mmCIF file of C-alpha atoms in Angstrom:
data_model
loop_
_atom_site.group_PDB
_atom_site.id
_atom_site.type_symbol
_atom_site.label_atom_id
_atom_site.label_comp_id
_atom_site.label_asym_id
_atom_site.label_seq_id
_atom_site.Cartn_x
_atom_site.Cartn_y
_atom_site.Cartn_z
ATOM 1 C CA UNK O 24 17.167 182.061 -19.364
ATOM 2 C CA UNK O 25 17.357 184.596 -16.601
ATOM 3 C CA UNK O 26 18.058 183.546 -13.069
ATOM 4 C CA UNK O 27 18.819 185.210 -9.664
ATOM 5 C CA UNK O 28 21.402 183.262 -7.156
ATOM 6 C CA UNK O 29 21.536 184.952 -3.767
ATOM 7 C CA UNK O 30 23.947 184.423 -0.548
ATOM 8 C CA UNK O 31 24.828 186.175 2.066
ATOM 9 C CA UNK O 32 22.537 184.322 4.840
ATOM 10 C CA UNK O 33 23.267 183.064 8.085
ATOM 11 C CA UNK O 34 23.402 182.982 11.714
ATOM 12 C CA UNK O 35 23.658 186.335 13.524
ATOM 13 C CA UNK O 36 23.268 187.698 16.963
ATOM 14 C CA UNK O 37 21.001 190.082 17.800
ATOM 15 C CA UNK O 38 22.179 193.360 17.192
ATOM 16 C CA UNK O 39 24.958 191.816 14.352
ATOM 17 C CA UNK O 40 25.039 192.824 10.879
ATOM 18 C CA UNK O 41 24.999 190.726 7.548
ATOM 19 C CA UNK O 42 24.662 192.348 3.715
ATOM 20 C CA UNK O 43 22.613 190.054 1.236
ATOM 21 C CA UNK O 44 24.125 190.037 -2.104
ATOM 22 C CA UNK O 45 21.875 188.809 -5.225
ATOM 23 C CA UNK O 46 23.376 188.643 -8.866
ATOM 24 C CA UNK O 47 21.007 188.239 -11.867
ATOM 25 C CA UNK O 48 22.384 186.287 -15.370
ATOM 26 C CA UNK O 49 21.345 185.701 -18.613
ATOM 27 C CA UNK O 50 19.626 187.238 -21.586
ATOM 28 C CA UNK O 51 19.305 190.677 -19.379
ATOM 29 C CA UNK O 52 18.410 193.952 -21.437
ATOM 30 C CA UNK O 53 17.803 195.860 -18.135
ATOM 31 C CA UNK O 54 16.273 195.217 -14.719
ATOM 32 C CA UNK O 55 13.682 198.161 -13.995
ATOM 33 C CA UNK O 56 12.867 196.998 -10.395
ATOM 34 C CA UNK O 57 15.073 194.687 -8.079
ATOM 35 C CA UNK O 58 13.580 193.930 -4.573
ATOM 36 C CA UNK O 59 14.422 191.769 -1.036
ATOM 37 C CA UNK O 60 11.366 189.853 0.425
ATOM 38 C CA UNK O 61 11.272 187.424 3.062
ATOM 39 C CA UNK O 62 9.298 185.424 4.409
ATOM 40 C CA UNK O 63 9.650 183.851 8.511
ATOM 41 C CA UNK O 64 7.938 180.512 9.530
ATOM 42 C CA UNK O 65 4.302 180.865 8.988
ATOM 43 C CA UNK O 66 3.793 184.128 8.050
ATOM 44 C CA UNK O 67 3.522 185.247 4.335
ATOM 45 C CA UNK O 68 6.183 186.743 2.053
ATOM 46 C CA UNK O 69 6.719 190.281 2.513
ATOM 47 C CA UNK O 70 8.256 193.364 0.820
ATOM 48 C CA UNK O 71 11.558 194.560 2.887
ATOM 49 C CA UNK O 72 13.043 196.784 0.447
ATOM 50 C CA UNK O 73 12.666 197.886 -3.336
ATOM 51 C CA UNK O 74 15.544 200.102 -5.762
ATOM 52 C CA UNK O 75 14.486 201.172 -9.467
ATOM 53 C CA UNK O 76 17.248 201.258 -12.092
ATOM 54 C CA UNK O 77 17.160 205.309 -11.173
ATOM 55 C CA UNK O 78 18.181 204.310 -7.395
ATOM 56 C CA UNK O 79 14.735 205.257 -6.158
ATOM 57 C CA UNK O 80 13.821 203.715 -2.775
ATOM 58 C CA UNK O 81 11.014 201.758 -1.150
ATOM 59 C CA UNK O 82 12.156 200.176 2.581
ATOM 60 C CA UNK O 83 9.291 198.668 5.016
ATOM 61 C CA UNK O 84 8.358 200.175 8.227
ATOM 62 C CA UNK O 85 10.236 197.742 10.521
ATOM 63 C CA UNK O 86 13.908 197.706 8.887
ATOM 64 C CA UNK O 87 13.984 201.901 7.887
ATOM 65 C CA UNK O 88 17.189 203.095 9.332
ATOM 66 C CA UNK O 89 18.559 199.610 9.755
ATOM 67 C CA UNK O 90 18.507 197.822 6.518
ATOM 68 C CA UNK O 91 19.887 199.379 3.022
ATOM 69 C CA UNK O 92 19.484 198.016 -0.525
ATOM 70 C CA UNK O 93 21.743 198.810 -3.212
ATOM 71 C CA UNK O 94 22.191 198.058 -6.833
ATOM 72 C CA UNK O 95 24.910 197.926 -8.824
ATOM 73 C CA UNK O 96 23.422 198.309 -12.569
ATOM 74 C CA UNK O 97 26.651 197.202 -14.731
ATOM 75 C CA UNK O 98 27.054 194.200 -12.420
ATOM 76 C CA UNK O 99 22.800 193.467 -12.644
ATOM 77 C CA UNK O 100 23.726 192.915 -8.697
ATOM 78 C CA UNK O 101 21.495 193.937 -5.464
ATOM 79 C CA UNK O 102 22.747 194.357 -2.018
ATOM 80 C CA UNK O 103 20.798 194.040 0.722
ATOM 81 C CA UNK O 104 22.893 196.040 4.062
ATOM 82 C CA UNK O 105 20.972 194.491 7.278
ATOM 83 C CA UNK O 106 22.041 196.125 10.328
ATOM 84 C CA UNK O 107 20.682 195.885 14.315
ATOM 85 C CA UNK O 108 19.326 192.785 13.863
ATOM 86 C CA UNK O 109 15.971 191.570 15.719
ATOM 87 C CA UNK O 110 15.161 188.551 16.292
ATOM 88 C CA UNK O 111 12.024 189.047 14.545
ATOM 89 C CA UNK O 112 14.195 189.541 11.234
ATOM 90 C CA UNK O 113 14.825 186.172 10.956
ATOM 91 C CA UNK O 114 13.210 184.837 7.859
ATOM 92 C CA UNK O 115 14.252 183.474 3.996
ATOM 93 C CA UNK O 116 15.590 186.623 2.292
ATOM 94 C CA UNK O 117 14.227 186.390 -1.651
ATOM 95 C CA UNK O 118 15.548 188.553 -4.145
ATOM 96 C CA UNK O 119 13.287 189.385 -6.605
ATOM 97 C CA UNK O 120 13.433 191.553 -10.338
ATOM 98 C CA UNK O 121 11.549 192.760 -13.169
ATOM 99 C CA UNK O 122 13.560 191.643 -15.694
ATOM 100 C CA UNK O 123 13.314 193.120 -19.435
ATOM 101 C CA UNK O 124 14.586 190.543 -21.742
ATOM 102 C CA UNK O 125 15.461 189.891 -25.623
ATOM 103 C CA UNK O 126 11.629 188.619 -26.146
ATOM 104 C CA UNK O 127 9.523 189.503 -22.786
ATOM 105 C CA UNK O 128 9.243 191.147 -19.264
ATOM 106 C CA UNK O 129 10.499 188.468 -16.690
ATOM 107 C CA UNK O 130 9.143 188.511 -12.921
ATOM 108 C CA UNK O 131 11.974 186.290 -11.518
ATOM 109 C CA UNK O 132 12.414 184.888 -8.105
ATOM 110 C CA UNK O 133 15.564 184.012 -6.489
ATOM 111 C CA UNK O 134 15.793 180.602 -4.255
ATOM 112 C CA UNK O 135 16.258 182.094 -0.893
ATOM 113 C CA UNK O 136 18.798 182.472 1.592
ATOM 114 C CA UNK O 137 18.483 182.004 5.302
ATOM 115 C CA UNK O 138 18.848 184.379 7.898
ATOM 116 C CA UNK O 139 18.967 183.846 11.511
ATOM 117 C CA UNK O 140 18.797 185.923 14.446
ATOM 118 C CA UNK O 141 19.444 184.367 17.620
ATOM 119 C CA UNK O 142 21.611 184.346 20.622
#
């Protein structure tokens, strides 16, 4: 079975930094896609940032030039750099993968990990 355990979360000021870290185990042949969501209180899950296996990547509009996502392929880890923190960053940070396994593709969901912005 394939699972994703992320930590990194917290409290931060505004301004602060904190780096997400995500590790994926299990029955992993590769991991095409790994990706950062979050979702803040009342608002719907959203893409942050994406990385293919090739290092391609996908960052939204309001965290370019202040967040960074890296992967570490022999580790099956994902990074998540978050730097100049808003207050309007503070959400649950998923990871999230595409997981090819022995038997099937795997869309697998981490359990979250709390940031928070605040003063």
């Amino acid at each position: 079975q394939v699972q994703l355990v992320e930590s990194g979360g917290g409290l931060v000021q505004p301004g602060g930094s904190l780096r997400l870290s995500c590790a994926a185990s299990g029955s992993i042949f590769s991991i095409p896609s790994m990706r950062w969501y979050r979702q803040a209180p009342g608002k719907e899950r959203d893409l942050v940032a994406s990385i293919t296996i090739t290092g391609s990547t996908y960052y939204a509009d309001s965290v370019k030039g202040r967040f960074t996502i890296f992967r570490d392929n022999a580790k099956n880890t994902v990074d998540l750099q978050m730097n100049s923190l808003k207050y309007e960053d503070t959400a649950v940070y998923y990871c999230n993968a595409e997981v090819v396994g022995a038997i099937s593709t795997y869309d697998i969901w981490g359990k979250g990990t709390l940031v928070t912005v605040s003063s």
